[in-house]
Amino acid sequence: MVQITLPDGQIRAFDAAPTGLALAEGIGKGLAKAAVAMRVDGVLMDLTRTIERDAQVAIVTREQPAALEILRHDAAHVLAEAAKELYPDVQVTIGPAIENGFYYDFARDTPFTPDDLARMEERMREIVDRDEAIVREVWDRHEAIAYFKSIGEHYKAQIIEELPADDVITIYRQGNFVDLCRGPHLPSTGRLGKAFKLMKLAGAYWRGDHRNAQLQRVYGTAWASDKDLKAYLTQLEEAEKRDHRRLGREMGLFHQQEEAAGMIFWHPKGWRLYRTLESWLRGRLDAAGYVEVKTPQLVDRKLWEASGHWEKFRENMYIAENEAGVKAYAEDPRERIFALKPMNCPCHVQIFNQGLKSYRELPLRLAEFGSCHRFEPGGALHGIMRVRNFVQDDAHIFCTEDQIISESTAFCALLLGVYRDLGFADVFVKLADRPPQRHGSDAVWDKAEAALKAACEASGLPYVLNPGEGAFYGPKLEFTLRDTIGRDWQCGTLQVDFVMPERLGAWYVAEDGQKHHPVMLHRAILGSFERFIGILIEHYAGRLPLWLAPTQAVVATITSDADAYAGEVAALLRARGMRVDADRRNEKINYKVREHSLAKVPVLVVVGKREAEERTVSLRRLGRPDQETLPLADALAALAAEARVPEGGEGAPAAAAA
RNA sequence: GCCGACGUAGCUCAGGGGUAGAGCAACUGAUUCGUAAUCAGUAGGUCCGCGGUUCAAAUCCGCGCGUCGGCACCA
């Protein structure tokens, strides 16, 4: 006798242990049809398994979020079955469910082609039509290893060999396809449905390690219904429309070309946007007690050796020398040679080191919009988001150990204010604490980690721990923001550094009259201007807030009767600090509206004969079909007020004065 | 760096061993028009680069560069 308690409290009794399927059938046909798996005392299980003991059981249906992962995992298995049928020489490895879909990694000498992708997808649909039963079996470990080896599935055999000794080895069989898997799975392939699509081919390393063999990964997406699949594909199209590379071109912001791969040619409009962001942020830093500096691009190897970069990161550094220098260096590696800076910190320490510092001068916050060059691997480059030359909104705070907490708190407040004003309210933090290999005493680490935690708490920032992921030189906070379409971007960082000041000989004289090394806080809010502007473009889909928009308004005429007036209106707006163009071309107003809308100009000031005579303007906002007509003076005042940069009251740290 | 795909006019893309194509943009002219494309005409090319095969290469092959999607990397 088995008693099963359903989620609504109903209890059902069975003489013999029923399967989940039987239970679902008993409750209702509709439920049985939509069933994907079941939860037995909270544990997800196959519907084909029997419920042996009294338990709380809930049937998971395909509409529920938990079902998606099972569907996607099944899709991966069906893909693997299809691949094995079509290409007997493939070896299967792993195939998990992922966000929005699944993938499967195959080992095969001949690469898959896009045609293979189409064939596999077609075969997958056939397998769904076959409605093969998916059967769970428990196997002996040695038998399983021997079996997979015997059919040439060496990766699978290896996976089983490396499973913990007490793990139960479960095998799932569907048709002729047998795979090691933890489950749970659907009762049969037919239940997968056909709301899936194979998306792309990619290379991926076995176990994610580039020293291992490269496998062929097939990505797919899978959903509970065709409607969901379609919605997802539409969403992908929408995301493509906000791609910063496309918008950057359409809005005339920048371009890139192969003679300077990984670098950016900023056009007038793009540079206007860049400068607006830069000068606004500079104001914030000034108000927060930072002092701005500028340090050399090209620095002697000796400094990079002292900082440790030459040893660890030389492969990613650009050597910049004249011919004689390169020749001398080739003949004698002790010769002087220069490298472009990949980071600003060693240079900032040089400024700190000029003149002996007193504890009274701390904290000293040295800020620099520092242009850095890093030789990033070709495959990593991505538009203006991942480049080889970028400008960090960098600063280094030299302080005492006791000041870490107040400085970190002030920084969190500053950062949150900046993000908020730029339109990002959704921010989370990861605290990366001490790694196994590290520098500095446990007591100092305790203090620094506690300070970072306290700073998060004081700023109302929830943090998650990222254990052991701190740098060898100190713990760090990593600030991630979420954009309108739910993507996460790690931008800000705050790193405590106990090592660099020591390596580069930074000292201050404390109250006790003794020399001590200061603590260095490396910090950035945007991370890099280039990447952040890319994020802004995608976040706003090009429709930047008025204060950031490179062209804030275009005064467009309807007929040439309004030409003189349009010039006057544009000049008046410019006199109020706005970035304005006048469009007096002999084109229809429809044409102008369309063109400036596509160029994402936030405000269109339309003037015709009537406006010129009445000294009014007609305002049309980007993306809105309506318009308002108002007296020129009112419009000037309103637009100028609206275009003002955010003051960021609550974001600015009160404790700014140093 | 690795795997795969791609590279044709300013942009989006078609073509695929035998004279280089379209739409939009540009230019010229006409049109003075009320809120997302006015009409007509003209011009525009190292088909990414270098080598090879061929009577003939944008097209086929090799190498390189770049871009895209992943993977690895991101101090």
XYZ file of C-alpha atoms (C1' of nucleotides) in Angstrom:
733
model
C 0.000 0.000 0.000
C 1.466 3.350 -1.103
C -0.098 6.634 -0.063
C 0.652 9.607 -2.272
C -0.062 13.164 -1.204
C -0.718 15.569 -4.067
C 0.092 19.304 -3.926
C -3.554 20.174 -3.197
C -3.493 17.925 -0.121
C -5.449 15.123 -1.744
C -4.227 11.655 -0.813
C -4.299 8.732 -3.186
C -3.674 5.182 -2.198
C -2.262 2.454 -4.450
C -1.965 -1.284 -3.845
C 1.186 -1.569 -5.897
C 3.784 1.154 -6.359
C 2.569 3.222 -9.326
C 4.707 4.959 -11.919
C 4.490 8.702 -12.183
C 2.731 8.274 -15.490
C 0.088 6.031 -13.940
C -0.412 8.545 -11.169
C -0.855 11.365 -13.666
C -3.271 9.292 -15.768
C -5.276 8.646 -12.681
C -5.580 12.334 -11.951
C -6.523 13.372 -15.449
C -5.836 12.802 -19.132
C -4.847 16.419 -19.753
C -2.348 16.326 -16.920
C -0.857 13.067 -18.150
C -0.421 14.520 -21.608
C 1.309 17.657 -20.383
C 3.443 15.793 -17.840
C 7.203 16.065 -18.189
C 8.549 14.740 -14.912
C 7.557 14.515 -11.292
C 8.802 15.735 -7.980
C 8.853 13.030 -5.296
C 9.409 14.625 -1.897
C 10.958 17.515 -3.751
C 13.296 15.412 -5.900
C 12.848 15.559 -9.683
C 12.378 12.111 -11.201
C 11.392 10.398 -14.413
C 7.683 9.769 -14.799
C 8.511 6.175 -15.682
C 9.889 5.492 -12.221
C 7.722 3.844 -9.636
C 6.864 5.532 -6.386
C 7.798 2.888 -3.846
C 6.971 4.602 -0.581
C 4.500 7.081 0.792
C 5.481 10.492 -0.559
C 4.465 13.982 -1.541
C 4.312 13.959 -5.314
C 3.826 16.794 -7.772
C 3.563 16.289 -11.514
C 5.727 18.730 -13.450
C 4.010 19.879 -16.636
C 5.655 21.426 -19.654
C 4.404 24.909 -18.848
C 6.371 25.015 -15.630
C 9.839 26.561 -15.577
C 11.397 23.373 -14.184
C 10.140 21.507 -17.240
C 12.142 23.610 -19.657
C 15.428 22.327 -18.385
C 14.251 18.752 -18.854
C 12.927 19.467 -22.331
C 16.218 21.086 -23.292
C 18.244 18.262 -21.868
C 16.115 15.831 -23.844
C 16.603 17.903 -26.949
C 20.350 17.467 -26.426
C 19.909 13.691 -26.234
C 17.764 13.627 -29.334
C 20.438 15.672 -31.083
C 23.063 13.153 -30.008
C 20.924 10.275 -31.259
C 20.435 12.057 -34.578
C 24.158 12.706 -34.872
C 25.019 9.067 -34.133
C 22.548 7.851 -36.718
C 23.778 10.176 -39.410
C 27.472 10.073 -38.639
C 28.501 6.774 -37.025
C 32.047 8.083 -36.583
C 31.074 10.704 -33.997
C 31.760 10.227 -30.333
C 29.358 11.816 -27.929
C 30.647 13.705 -24.899
C 28.392 15.997 -22.930
C 25.176 17.820 -23.763
C 23.626 19.987 -21.087
C 20.651 22.324 -21.011
C 21.693 25.963 -20.976
C 19.934 29.304 -20.868
C 17.447 29.355 -23.758
C 18.459 25.962 -25.065
C 21.085 23.291 -25.079
C 24.259 22.155 -26.752
C 26.040 18.934 -27.424
C 29.784 18.479 -27.827
C 30.831 15.851 -30.352
C 34.245 14.472 -31.156
C 34.705 13.876 -34.870
C 37.593 14.325 -37.275
C 35.564 15.835 -40.089
C 33.993 19.123 -39.098
C 30.253 19.563 -39.340
C 28.989 21.896 -42.032
C 25.883 24.087 -41.964
C 24.266 21.406 -44.177
C 24.961 18.819 -41.486
C 23.189 21.097 -39.046
C 20.080 21.081 -41.215
C 20.258 17.304 -41.638
C 20.606 16.734 -37.911
C 17.658 18.972 -37.176
C 15.547 17.086 -39.710
C 16.570 13.775 -38.162
C 15.720 15.096 -34.705
C 12.180 15.745 -35.883
C 11.987 12.193 -37.187
C 13.113 10.863 -33.823
C 10.392 12.891 -32.124
C 7.873 11.387 -34.560
C 9.139 7.895 -33.744
C 8.186 8.590 -30.150
C 10.859 6.279 -28.791
C 10.492 5.241 -25.183
C 13.226 6.693 -22.977
C 14.231 3.997 -20.542
C 16.298 4.431 -17.413
C 18.636 1.631 -16.397
C 21.064 1.266 -13.534
C 24.334 -0.279 -14.664
C 27.377 -1.642 -12.987
C 30.223 0.822 -13.275
C 32.725 -1.610 -14.813
C 30.192 -2.967 -17.239
C 29.309 0.559 -18.269
C 32.936 1.488 -18.848
C 33.549 -1.705 -20.791
C 30.409 -1.158 -22.845
C 31.208 2.391 -23.865
C 34.775 1.421 -24.680
C 33.485 -1.461 -26.796
C 31.353 0.865 -28.912
C 34.220 3.359 -29.274
C 32.788 6.000 -26.933
C 36.016 6.795 -25.131
C 34.944 10.143 -23.784
C 31.909 8.592 -22.118
C 34.049 5.836 -20.648
C 36.395 8.467 -19.266
C 33.498 10.400 -17.718
C 32.255 7.281 -15.935
C 35.741 6.409 -14.745
C 36.000 9.788 -13.111
C 32.591 9.767 -11.403
C 32.719 9.534 -7.596
C 32.920 5.893 -6.491
C 29.553 5.896 -4.718
C 27.590 7.420 -7.621
C 24.890 5.220 -9.110
C 25.575 4.823 -12.823
C 22.365 5.424 -14.723
C 22.003 4.857 -18.425
C 19.202 6.151 -20.593
C 18.190 4.234 -23.658
C 16.109 5.655 -26.493
C 15.856 3.627 -29.694
C 19.347 2.386 -30.428
C 20.963 5.238 -28.590
C 22.395 4.594 -25.155
C 23.851 7.391 -23.069
C 25.204 7.858 -19.618
C 23.044 10.415 -17.884
C 21.886 11.462 -14.474
C 18.410 12.313 -15.783
C 15.601 12.930 -15.355
C 14.194 12.574 -18.834
C 10.838 12.553 -20.565
C 9.070 9.204 -20.875
C 9.485 9.249 -24.653
C 10.983 11.347 -27.423
C 7.542 12.309 -28.705
C 6.979 14.467 -25.658
C 9.827 16.746 -26.596
C 7.673 18.354 -29.237
C 9.138 20.290 -32.112
C 9.652 23.752 -30.701
C 13.398 23.532 -31.157
C 15.946 24.716 -33.663
C 19.639 24.074 -34.151
C 21.329 27.445 -34.102
C 25.049 27.297 -34.673
C 28.246 25.335 -34.812
C 31.237 26.149 -32.683
C 34.475 24.727 -31.458
C 34.831 23.955 -27.777
C 37.623 22.362 -25.815
C 37.107 19.066 -24.011
C 36.519 20.005 -20.377
C 36.964 23.678 -21.240
C 40.727 23.425 -21.301
C 42.554 24.714 -24.376
C 45.271 22.084 -23.950
C 42.684 19.374 -24.613
C 41.213 18.209 -27.891
C 38.811 20.530 -29.599
C 35.291 19.197 -29.952
C 32.494 20.362 -32.183
C 29.692 21.976 -30.310
C 26.212 22.193 -31.776
C 24.008 24.826 -30.164
C 20.243 24.646 -30.219
C 17.305 26.375 -28.665
C 14.258 24.546 -27.327
C 10.953 25.654 -25.853
C 7.723 24.234 -24.545
C 5.694 25.591 -27.452
C 6.094 26.976 -30.949
C 4.852 30.283 -29.640
C 7.712 30.484 -27.133
C 10.217 29.488 -29.783
C 8.955 32.180 -32.097
C 9.043 34.767 -29.330
C 12.628 33.847 -28.614
C 13.658 34.134 -32.253
C 11.948 37.527 -32.425
C 13.809 38.590 -29.320
C 17.090 37.618 -30.991
C 16.201 39.802 -33.955
C 15.446 42.681 -31.612
C 18.778 42.223 -29.870
C 20.486 42.343 -33.238
C 18.872 45.674 -33.971
C 20.479 47.169 -30.913
C 23.925 45.829 -31.754
C 26.318 48.710 -31.108
C 28.315 47.924 -34.233
C 25.266 48.394 -36.408
C 23.970 51.425 -34.511
C 27.442 52.928 -34.373
C 27.461 52.977 -38.141
C 23.862 54.063 -38.563
C 24.294 56.890 -36.082
C 27.659 57.884 -37.541
C 29.527 57.408 -34.279
C 32.671 55.477 -35.207
C 34.177 52.917 -37.509
C 36.858 50.266 -37.393
C 39.091 48.955 -40.134
C 41.627 46.251 -40.544
C 44.680 48.511 -40.534
C 43.942 49.151 -36.874
C 42.214 45.989 -35.750
C 40.901 46.285 -32.233
C 41.058 50.085 -32.252
C 38.457 52.738 -32.908
C 38.137 55.634 -35.314
C 35.773 57.966 -33.485
C 33.735 60.168 -35.813
C 32.620 63.678 -34.756
C 29.319 62.470 -33.322
C 30.788 59.523 -31.506
C 33.495 61.664 -30.049
C 30.894 64.168 -28.897
C 29.226 61.358 -26.982
C 32.562 60.218 -25.592
C 33.488 63.728 -24.460
C 30.100 64.301 -22.871
C 30.462 61.163 -20.813
C 34.060 61.931 -19.977
C 33.577 65.508 -18.836
C 30.496 64.570 -16.838
C 32.374 61.813 -15.063
C 35.338 64.119 -14.498
C 32.983 66.467 -12.651
C 31.846 63.587 -10.470
C 35.404 62.598 -9.641
C 36.363 66.192 -8.850
C 33.424 66.432 -6.489
C 34.419 63.164 -4.848
C 37.882 64.430 -3.962
C 39.935 62.850 -6.726
C 42.861 64.624 -8.317
C 43.419 63.944 -11.997
C 46.818 63.124 -13.463
C 48.230 62.102 -16.837
C 51.067 59.633 -17.239
C 53.207 58.465 -20.181
C 52.034 55.975 -22.810
C 55.468 54.590 -23.400
C 57.450 53.419 -20.431
C 60.788 51.673 -20.065
C 60.774 47.953 -19.532
C 62.448 48.490 -16.165
C 59.265 49.825 -14.625
C 57.250 46.879 -15.952
C 59.838 44.523 -14.531
C 59.575 46.193 -11.164
C 55.768 46.049 -11.211
C 55.794 42.410 -12.271
C 53.948 42.978 -15.563
C 56.955 42.195 -17.710
C 57.215 38.759 -16.218
C 53.531 37.881 -16.200
C 51.904 39.825 -19.030
C 54.598 40.589 -21.520
C 52.868 38.524 -24.222
C 49.967 40.918 -24.072
C 52.066 44.047 -24.167
C 53.015 46.071 -27.210
C 56.680 46.798 -27.529
C 57.112 50.192 -29.127
C 60.581 51.060 -30.263
C 62.450 52.552 -33.152
C 64.547 50.286 -35.320
C 67.781 50.934 -33.478
C 66.119 50.127 -30.183
C 64.653 46.866 -31.421
C 68.020 45.867 -32.890
C 69.882 46.682 -29.720
C 67.346 44.718 -27.706
C 67.613 41.713 -30.023
C 71.363 41.671 -29.498
C 71.284 42.255 -25.791
C 68.057 41.747 -23.855
C 69.380 44.019 -21.129
C 69.176 46.965 -23.514
C 66.593 49.626 -22.824
C 63.296 49.035 -24.565
C 59.903 50.661 -24.213
C 56.438 49.207 -23.998
C 53.015 50.798 -24.265
C 51.344 50.779 -20.914
C 48.770 48.036 -20.376
C 47.745 49.572 -17.044
C 48.148 52.857 -15.249
C 48.973 51.761 -11.728
C 52.780 51.608 -11.914
C 52.802 55.141 -13.294
C 50.537 56.373 -10.539
C 52.886 54.964 -7.968
C 55.649 57.002 -9.611
C 53.641 60.145 -8.956
C 52.966 59.075 -5.403
C 56.682 58.493 -4.927
C 57.639 62.052 -5.804
C 58.418 63.585 -2.438
C 57.978 61.759 0.824
C 54.313 61.519 1.743
C 52.845 62.129 5.168
C 49.873 60.312 6.622
C 48.219 63.732 6.565
C 48.129 63.547 2.749
C 46.200 60.266 2.752
C 43.947 59.210 1.284
C 45.374 60.406 -2.008
C 43.052 59.642 -4.899
C 44.897 59.781 -8.213
C 42.560 59.557 -11.180
C 43.454 59.189 -14.821
C 41.513 58.628 -17.982
C 44.387 56.453 -18.993
C 44.770 55.099 -22.494
C 46.039 51.535 -22.353
C 47.119 49.062 -25.005
C 46.828 45.334 -24.599
C 47.447 42.789 -27.289
C 44.202 40.866 -27.010
C 43.942 37.581 -28.928
C 42.236 38.008 -32.286
C 39.294 35.820 -31.382
C 38.480 37.983 -28.382
C 37.917 41.248 -30.276
C 34.331 42.425 -30.442
C 33.290 45.781 -31.875
C 34.169 48.539 -29.446
C 33.429 46.299 -26.476
C 36.659 44.337 -26.537
C 39.490 46.277 -28.102
C 43.261 46.553 -27.998
C 43.380 50.232 -27.108
C 40.977 51.571 -24.546
C 40.689 54.257 -21.933
C 40.011 53.292 -18.369
C 38.276 55.589 -15.933
C 41.039 54.539 -13.630
C 42.042 55.757 -10.213
C 44.269 54.573 -7.433
C 43.552 55.498 -3.879
C 46.593 55.483 -1.658
C 45.449 55.105 1.928
C 46.141 53.488 5.275
C 44.698 50.122 6.252
C 42.283 51.933 8.534
C 40.960 53.987 5.643
C 40.026 51.015 3.442
C 36.526 50.853 4.832
C 35.625 54.528 4.460
C 37.213 54.759 1.029
C 35.432 51.636 -0.156
C 32.127 52.895 1.147
C 32.582 56.272 -0.527
C 33.511 54.520 -3.755
C 30.422 52.298 -3.705
C 28.242 55.371 -3.257
C 29.984 57.203 -6.088
C 29.672 54.207 -8.388
C 26.004 53.656 -7.646
C 25.257 57.318 -8.307
C 27.063 57.188 -11.640
C 25.266 54.026 -12.716
C 21.903 55.393 -11.658
C 22.387 58.596 -13.612
C 23.392 56.597 -16.670
C 20.190 54.582 -16.435
C 21.343 51.439 -14.656
C 19.504 50.753 -11.424
C 20.022 47.005 -11.357
C 23.485 46.445 -9.907
C 24.993 43.530 -8.056
C 28.372 42.833 -6.567
C 30.674 39.898 -6.244
C 33.205 39.821 -3.460
C 36.223 37.796 -4.485
C 38.120 36.783 -1.374
C 41.505 35.257 -0.629
C 42.916 32.758 -3.120
C 45.106 29.868 -1.988
C 48.212 31.535 -3.411
C 48.434 35.019 -1.986
C 50.618 37.724 -0.601
C 50.152 39.371 2.794
C 49.265 38.115 6.250
C 45.913 36.600 7.152
C 45.335 39.457 9.571
C 45.596 41.992 6.741
C 43.334 39.911 4.518
C 40.784 39.635 7.320
C 40.769 43.370 7.625
C 40.493 44.047 3.907
C 37.732 41.508 3.294
C 35.772 42.798 6.257
C 36.185 46.350 4.956
C 34.802 45.430 1.541
C 31.830 43.652 3.110
C 31.135 46.609 5.351
C 31.321 48.958 2.361
C 28.719 46.909 0.499
C 26.433 46.823 3.494
C 26.777 50.545 4.141
C 25.862 51.220 0.502
C 22.879 48.892 0.550
C 24.520 46.699 -2.073
C 23.832 43.006 -1.698
C 26.920 40.980 -2.537
C 27.565 37.396 -3.361
C 30.757 35.697 -2.376
C 33.122 34.535 -5.081
C 35.315 32.382 -2.891
C 38.996 32.138 -3.628
C 38.767 34.327 -6.717
C 40.563 37.359 -5.339
C 43.839 38.500 -6.865
C 47.036 37.301 -5.234
C 47.616 40.881 -4.119
C 44.266 41.473 -2.440
C 40.494 40.933 -2.384
C 38.197 42.703 -4.822
C 34.659 43.795 -5.493
C 33.288 43.329 -8.984
C 30.295 45.424 -9.928
C 27.914 44.098 -12.531
C 24.980 45.936 -14.038
C 22.021 44.542 -15.904
C 20.769 46.191 -19.077
C 17.225 46.595 -20.446
C 17.245 43.247 -22.144
C 18.570 41.429 -19.119
C 22.208 41.022 -20.033
C 24.844 41.386 -17.341
C 27.952 43.490 -17.792
C 30.778 43.541 -15.337
C 32.044 47.096 -15.347
C 33.180 48.483 -12.036
C 35.887 47.076 -9.843
C 37.484 47.847 -6.523
C 40.661 45.965 -5.730
C 42.638 46.153 -2.566
C 46.348 45.850 -3.254
C 48.936 45.148 -0.570
C 51.694 44.250 -3.013
C 52.259 46.952 -5.610
C 53.190 49.728 -3.128
C 55.818 47.451 -1.677
C 57.189 46.315 -5.031
C 57.477 49.857 -6.300
C 58.726 51.328 -3.059
C 55.812 53.549 -2.042
C 56.067 54.887 1.483
C 54.470 57.395 3.778
C 55.446 58.613 7.213
C 52.807 57.754 9.791
C 51.943 59.426 13.074
C 54.480 57.201 14.789
C 57.215 58.761 12.714
C 57.892 55.443 10.961
C 57.746 54.725 7.245
C 54.901 52.436 6.123
C 53.635 51.198 2.808
C 50.264 52.635 1.890
C 47.458 50.338 0.750
C 46.473 50.895 -2.851
C 42.877 50.665 -4.011
C 42.564 50.120 -7.773
C 39.134 51.190 -8.884
C 37.100 51.875 -11.985
C 33.440 52.642 -12.477
C 32.848 52.396 -16.216
C 35.781 50.070 -16.725
C 36.610 51.327 -20.179
C 34.964 54.217 -22.006
C 34.870 52.265 -25.239
C 33.142 49.244 -23.779
C 30.807 51.309 -21.655
C 29.697 53.403 -24.612
C 28.975 50.147 -26.417
C 26.864 49.046 -23.466
C 25.048 52.390 -23.366
C 24.227 52.165 -27.072
C 22.811 48.666 -26.682
C 21.019 49.443 -23.428
C 19.215 52.378 -25.002
C 19.020 50.815 -28.473
C 20.665 54.016 -29.679
C 17.992 56.226 -28.110
C 20.331 57.889 -25.677
C 18.978 60.211 -23.005
C 18.926 63.815 -24.146
C 21.953 64.852 -22.115
C 24.126 62.165 -23.725
C 22.817 62.287 -27.293
C 25.536 63.477 -29.679
C 22.993 65.521 -31.635
C 20.313 66.600 -29.219
C 18.010 68.321 -31.673
C 17.630 69.010 -35.363
C 15.741 72.068 -36.517
C 14.017 70.964 -39.699
C 12.248 73.281 -42.112
C 9.108 72.491 -44.028
C 9.632 75.060 -46.758
C 12.436 77.478 -47.539
C 10.245 80.274 -46.148
C 11.378 79.115 -42.704
C 15.115 78.922 -43.477
C 16.104 82.120 -41.706
C 13.947 81.343 -38.697
C 15.354 77.804 -38.481
C 18.862 79.235 -38.373
C 17.831 81.571 -35.613
C 16.202 78.791 -33.556
C 19.263 76.571 -33.930
C 21.562 79.399 -32.874
C 19.429 80.146 -29.829
C 19.497 76.497 -28.768
C 23.253 76.389 -29.249
C 23.575 79.510 -27.135
C 21.911 77.513 -24.381
C 24.568 74.844 -24.650
C 22.707 72.373 -26.820
C 24.146 70.296 -29.637
C 21.929 71.224 -32.559
C 21.920 70.931 -36.337
C 19.690 72.772 -38.792
C 18.263 70.815 -41.716
C 17.268 73.285 -44.398
C 17.520 70.900 -47.320
C 14.891 71.008 -50.008
C 13.238 67.785 -48.877
C 9.806 66.894 -47.669
C 9.209 66.961 -43.943
C 8.347 63.253 -44.046
C 11.751 62.510 -45.451
C 13.482 64.583 -42.780
C 11.458 63.049 -39.954
C 12.336 59.592 -41.135
C 16.010 60.308 -41.609
C 16.562 61.978 -38.246
C 14.474 59.345 -36.505
C 16.685 56.620 -37.954
C 19.713 58.617 -36.807
C 18.169 58.536 -33.296
C 18.001 62.293 -32.815
C 15.933 62.748 -29.635
C 14.173 66.004 -30.513
C 13.009 67.260 -33.871
C 12.188 70.953 -33.935
C 9.974 71.431 -36.962
C 9.450 74.934 -38.316
C 7.294 75.957 -41.252
C 5.899 79.207 -42.504
C 3.334 79.256 -39.700
C 5.924 78.809 -36.918
C 8.159 81.431 -38.470
C 5.328 83.938 -38.521
C 4.069 83.138 -35.034
C 7.536 82.597 -33.545
C 6.638 79.134 -32.278
C 8.160 75.701 -32.809
C 6.666 72.260 -33.243
C 8.475 69.604 -31.168
C 8.489 65.955 -32.089
C 10.121 63.406 -29.797
C 11.964 60.367 -31.093
C 9.675 57.367 -31.293
C 6.493 59.338 -30.641
C 4.014 60.076 -33.414
C 2.557 63.209 -31.812
C 3.939 66.697 -31.574
C 3.417 69.857 -29.565
C 3.588 73.423 -30.727
C 4.761 76.023 -28.254
C 6.192 79.533 -28.159
C 9.876 79.709 -28.999
C 10.920 81.108 -25.604
C 9.113 78.325 -23.762
C 10.634 75.661 -25.956
C 14.146 77.022 -25.499
C 13.810 77.040 -21.729
C 12.202 73.602 -21.576
C 14.721 71.903 -23.859
C 17.703 73.484 -22.157
C 16.406 72.340 -18.774
C 15.751 68.853 -20.071
C 19.208 68.570 -21.586
C 21.051 69.405 -18.390
C 23.429 66.724 -17.191
C 22.356 64.832 -14.086
C 23.557 66.351 -10.848
C 23.258 63.025 -9.085
C 22.348 64.341 -5.626
C 21.977 61.093 -3.767
C 24.798 59.352 -5.610
C 27.523 61.847 -4.771
C 29.414 60.948 -1.645
C 29.131 63.518 1.097
C 32.490 62.474 2.487
C 34.172 63.756 -0.626
C 36.324 66.454 0.886
C 39.772 65.033 1.448
C 45.290 31.513 -30.073
C 41.578 27.255 -31.545
C 36.979 25.481 -34.494
C 33.449 26.982 -38.191
C 31.262 30.567 -41.493
C 31.867 34.903 -44.184
C 34.594 39.111 -47.122
C 31.215 41.762 -54.356
C 29.475 49.799 -54.948
C 29.069 54.145 -48.959
C 25.056 50.438 -46.775
C 22.014 45.765 -47.342
C 22.672 41.850 -50.477
C 22.219 38.767 -55.415
C 25.503 36.332 -58.895
C 29.376 31.812 -59.058
C 35.192 29.676 -64.885
C 33.808 33.626 -70.542
C 31.806 42.022 -70.864
C 30.076 43.088 -62.803
C 24.110 43.227 -60.800
C 19.689 45.258 -57.664
C 17.554 48.406 -53.829
C 18.840 52.335 -50.679
C 22.599 56.221 -50.149
C 25.647 59.856 -53.315
C 25.646 63.473 -57.423
C 22.627 66.602 -61.173
C 17.935 68.596 -62.380
C 12.818 69.377 -61.384
C 9.552 69.824 -57.172
C 8.351 74.512 -51.790
C 5.697 70.153 -49.902
C 2.838 70.141 -42.399
C 5.490 65.195 -39.179
C 8.930 57.930 -40.796
C 11.097 57.375 -48.029
C 8.680 63.290 -54.210
C 10.052 62.307 -59.322
C 13.603 61.812 -63.267
C 18.503 61.323 -64.779
C 23.900 60.485 -63.836
C 27.949 58.449 -61.754
C 30.001 54.743 -58.811
C 33.916 48.408 -58.426
C 41.746 46.110 -57.111
C 34.594 41.324 -56.376
C 39.803 41.668 -48.917
C 45.349 40.757 -50.256
C 49.236 37.591 -52.333
C 50.394 33.227 -54.977
C 48.754 28.891 -57.958
C 45.596 26.003 -61.668
C 43.467 27.456 -66.523
C 43.317 29.854 -73.235
C 40.394 32.550 -69.483
C 39.572 33.376 -62.128
C 35.343 37.740 -58.606
C 34.130 32.403 -59.247
C 38.449 26.628 -58.317
C 42.984 25.609 -54.973
C 46.782 27.328 -51.241
C 48.561 31.006 -47.861
C 47.700 35.573 -45.299
C 44.586 39.581 -43.254
C 39.962 41.023 -41.355
C 34.931 40.285 -39.660
C 31.062 37.241 -37.395
C 29.521 33.056 -33.908
C 31.410 30.008 -30.187
C 35.680 28.076 -27.159
C 40.029 29.589 -24.544
C 41.791 34.422 -22.691
C 40.449 39.216 -20.166
C 46.496 41.308 -15.342
